[in-house]
PDB file of C-alpha atoms in Angstrom:
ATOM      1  CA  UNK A   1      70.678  -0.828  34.037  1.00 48.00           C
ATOM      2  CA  UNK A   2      68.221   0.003  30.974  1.00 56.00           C
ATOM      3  CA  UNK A   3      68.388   3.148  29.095  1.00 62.00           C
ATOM      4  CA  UNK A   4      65.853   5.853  29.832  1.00 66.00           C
ATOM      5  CA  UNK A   5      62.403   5.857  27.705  1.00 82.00           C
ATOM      6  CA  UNK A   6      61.921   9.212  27.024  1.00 84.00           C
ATOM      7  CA  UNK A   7      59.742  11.082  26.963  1.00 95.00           C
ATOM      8  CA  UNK A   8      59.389  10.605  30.964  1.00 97.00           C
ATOM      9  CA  UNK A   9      57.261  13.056  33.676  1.00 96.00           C
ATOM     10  CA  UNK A  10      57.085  13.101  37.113  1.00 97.00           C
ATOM     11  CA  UNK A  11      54.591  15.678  39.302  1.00 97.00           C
ATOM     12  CA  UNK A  12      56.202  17.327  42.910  1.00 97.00           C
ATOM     13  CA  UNK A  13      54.040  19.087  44.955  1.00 96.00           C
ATOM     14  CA  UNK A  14      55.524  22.474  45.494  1.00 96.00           C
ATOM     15  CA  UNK A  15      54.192  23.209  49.048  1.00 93.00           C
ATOM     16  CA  UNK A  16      53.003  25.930  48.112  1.00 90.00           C
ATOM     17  CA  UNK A  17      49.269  26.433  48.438  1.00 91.00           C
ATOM     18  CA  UNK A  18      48.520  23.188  47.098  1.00 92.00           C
ATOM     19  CA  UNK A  19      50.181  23.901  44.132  1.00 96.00           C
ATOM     20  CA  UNK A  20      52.143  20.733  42.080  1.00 97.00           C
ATOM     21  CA  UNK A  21      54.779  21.093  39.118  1.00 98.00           C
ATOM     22  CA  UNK A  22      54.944  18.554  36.562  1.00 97.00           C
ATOM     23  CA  UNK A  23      58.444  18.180  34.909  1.00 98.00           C
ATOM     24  CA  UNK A  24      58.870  16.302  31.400  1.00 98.00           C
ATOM     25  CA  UNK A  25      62.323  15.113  30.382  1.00 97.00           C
ATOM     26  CA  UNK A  26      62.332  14.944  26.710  1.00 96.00           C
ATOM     27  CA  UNK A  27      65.269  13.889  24.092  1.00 93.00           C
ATOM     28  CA  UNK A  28      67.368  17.310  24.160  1.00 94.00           C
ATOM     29  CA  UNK A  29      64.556  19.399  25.819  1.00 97.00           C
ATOM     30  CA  UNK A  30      62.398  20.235  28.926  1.00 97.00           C
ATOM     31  CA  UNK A  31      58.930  21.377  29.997  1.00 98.00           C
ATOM     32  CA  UNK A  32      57.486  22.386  32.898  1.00 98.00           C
ATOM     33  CA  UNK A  33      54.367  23.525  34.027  1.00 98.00           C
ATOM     34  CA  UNK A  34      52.807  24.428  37.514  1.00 98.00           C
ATOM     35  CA  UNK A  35      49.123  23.589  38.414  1.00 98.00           C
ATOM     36  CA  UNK A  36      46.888  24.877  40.922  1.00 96.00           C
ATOM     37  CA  UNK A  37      46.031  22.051  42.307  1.00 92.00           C
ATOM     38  CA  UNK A  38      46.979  17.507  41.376  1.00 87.00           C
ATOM     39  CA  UNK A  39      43.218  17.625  39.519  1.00 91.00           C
ATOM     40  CA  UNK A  40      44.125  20.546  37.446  1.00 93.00           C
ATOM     41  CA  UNK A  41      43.348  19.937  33.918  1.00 94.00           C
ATOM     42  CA  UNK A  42      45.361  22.913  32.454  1.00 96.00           C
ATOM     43  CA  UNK A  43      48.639  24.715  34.229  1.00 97.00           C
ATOM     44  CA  UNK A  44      48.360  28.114  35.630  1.00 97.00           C
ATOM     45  CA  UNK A  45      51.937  28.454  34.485  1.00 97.00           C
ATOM     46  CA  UNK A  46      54.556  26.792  31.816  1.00 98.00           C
ATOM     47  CA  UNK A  47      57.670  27.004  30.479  1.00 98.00           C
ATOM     48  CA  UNK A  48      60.180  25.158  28.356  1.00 97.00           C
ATOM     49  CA  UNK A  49      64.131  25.110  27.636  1.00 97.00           C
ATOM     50  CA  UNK A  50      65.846  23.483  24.540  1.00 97.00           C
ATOM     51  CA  UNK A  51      69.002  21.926  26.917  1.00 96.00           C
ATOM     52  CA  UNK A  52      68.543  19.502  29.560  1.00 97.00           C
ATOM     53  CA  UNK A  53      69.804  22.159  32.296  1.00 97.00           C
ATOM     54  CA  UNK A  54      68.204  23.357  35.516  1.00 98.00           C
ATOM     55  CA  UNK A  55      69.366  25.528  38.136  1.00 97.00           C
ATOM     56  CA  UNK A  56      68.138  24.718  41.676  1.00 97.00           C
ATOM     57  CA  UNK A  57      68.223  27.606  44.202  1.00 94.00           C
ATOM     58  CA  UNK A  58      67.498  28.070  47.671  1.00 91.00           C
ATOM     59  CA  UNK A  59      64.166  27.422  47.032  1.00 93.00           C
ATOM     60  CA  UNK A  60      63.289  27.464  43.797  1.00 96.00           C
ATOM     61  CA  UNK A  61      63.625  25.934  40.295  1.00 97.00           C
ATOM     62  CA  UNK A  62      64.699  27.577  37.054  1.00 97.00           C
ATOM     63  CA  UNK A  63      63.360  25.512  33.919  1.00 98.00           C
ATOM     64  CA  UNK A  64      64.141  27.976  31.092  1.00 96.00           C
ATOM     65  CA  UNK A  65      63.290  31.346  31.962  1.00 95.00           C
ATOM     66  CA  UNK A  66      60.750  30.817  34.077  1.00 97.00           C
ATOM     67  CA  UNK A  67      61.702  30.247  38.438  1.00 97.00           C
ATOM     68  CA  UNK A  68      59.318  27.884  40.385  1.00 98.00           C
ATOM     69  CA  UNK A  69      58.792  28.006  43.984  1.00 97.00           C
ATOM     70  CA  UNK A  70      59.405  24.789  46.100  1.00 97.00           C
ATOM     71  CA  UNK A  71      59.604  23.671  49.729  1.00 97.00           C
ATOM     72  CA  UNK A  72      63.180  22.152  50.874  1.00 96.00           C
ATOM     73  CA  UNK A  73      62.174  18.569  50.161  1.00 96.00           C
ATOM     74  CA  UNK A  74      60.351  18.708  47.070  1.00 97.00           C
ATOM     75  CA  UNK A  75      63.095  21.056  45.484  1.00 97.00           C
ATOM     76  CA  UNK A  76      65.636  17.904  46.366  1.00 97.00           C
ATOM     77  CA  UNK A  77      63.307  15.307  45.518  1.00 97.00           C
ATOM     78  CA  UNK A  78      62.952  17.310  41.845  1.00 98.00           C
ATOM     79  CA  UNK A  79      66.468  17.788  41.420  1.00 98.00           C
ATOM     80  CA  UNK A  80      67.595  13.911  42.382  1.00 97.00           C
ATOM     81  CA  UNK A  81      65.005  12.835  39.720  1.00 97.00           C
ATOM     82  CA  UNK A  82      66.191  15.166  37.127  1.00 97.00           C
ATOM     83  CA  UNK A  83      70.015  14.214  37.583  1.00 97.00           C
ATOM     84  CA  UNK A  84      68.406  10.234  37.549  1.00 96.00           C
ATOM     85  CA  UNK A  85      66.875  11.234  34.026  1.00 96.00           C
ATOM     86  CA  UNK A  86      69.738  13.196  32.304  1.00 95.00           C
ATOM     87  CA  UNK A  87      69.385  16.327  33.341  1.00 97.00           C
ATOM     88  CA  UNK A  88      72.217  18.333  34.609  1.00 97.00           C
ATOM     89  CA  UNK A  89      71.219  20.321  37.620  1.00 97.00           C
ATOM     90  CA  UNK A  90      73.476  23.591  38.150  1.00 96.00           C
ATOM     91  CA  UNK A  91      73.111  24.827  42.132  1.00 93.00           C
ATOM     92  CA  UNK A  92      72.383  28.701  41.792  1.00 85.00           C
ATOM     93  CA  UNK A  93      74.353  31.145  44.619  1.00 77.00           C
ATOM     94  CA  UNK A  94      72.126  32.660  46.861  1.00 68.00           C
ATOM     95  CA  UNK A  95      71.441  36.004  46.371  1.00 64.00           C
ATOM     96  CA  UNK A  96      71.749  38.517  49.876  1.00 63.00           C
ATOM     97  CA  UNK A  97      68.059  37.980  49.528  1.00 61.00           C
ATOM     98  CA  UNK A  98      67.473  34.971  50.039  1.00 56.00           C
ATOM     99  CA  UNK A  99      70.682  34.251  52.413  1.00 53.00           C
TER     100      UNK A  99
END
């Protein structure tokens, strides 16, 4: 197996209105940003942490301090690609809110 190129990206549509988050795995740090739509030129939202930790909830993924919505499957399929590139995923408790 060959060691990971970095940086790498990978887009995951959120099911959410059409929406799609693109994730970039970068040496020691992570971006994310969520787009309105897969032929968005600029995301509606962004944000960035300086360790190569998530936190996947019940439905939603923490990059930094920002929390993006995502259906069932695309929060697994995001999370499965992460721990694949390096990045350790932490699984949230759910709050009573969301139980």
């Amino acid at each position: 197996m060959s060691a990971v190129r970095l940086p790498v990206e990978r887009a995951f549509a959120t099911g959410n209105q059409g929406a799609t988050l693109v994730v970039m795995v970068c040496a020691g740090w992570l971006w994310a940003g969520l787009y309105a739509s897969p032929f968005s030129d600029t995301p509606t939202e962004v944000s960035a942490a300086a360790t190569l930790n998530v936190t996947a909830g019940v439905q939603h993924l923490v990059v930094g301090a920002h929390k993006f919505k995502l259906s069932h499957s695309s929060l697994r399929s995001a999370t499965r690609w992460l721990d694949r590139n390096g990045v350790r995923v932490r699984t949230a408790r759910p709050s009573k809110a969301e139980a």
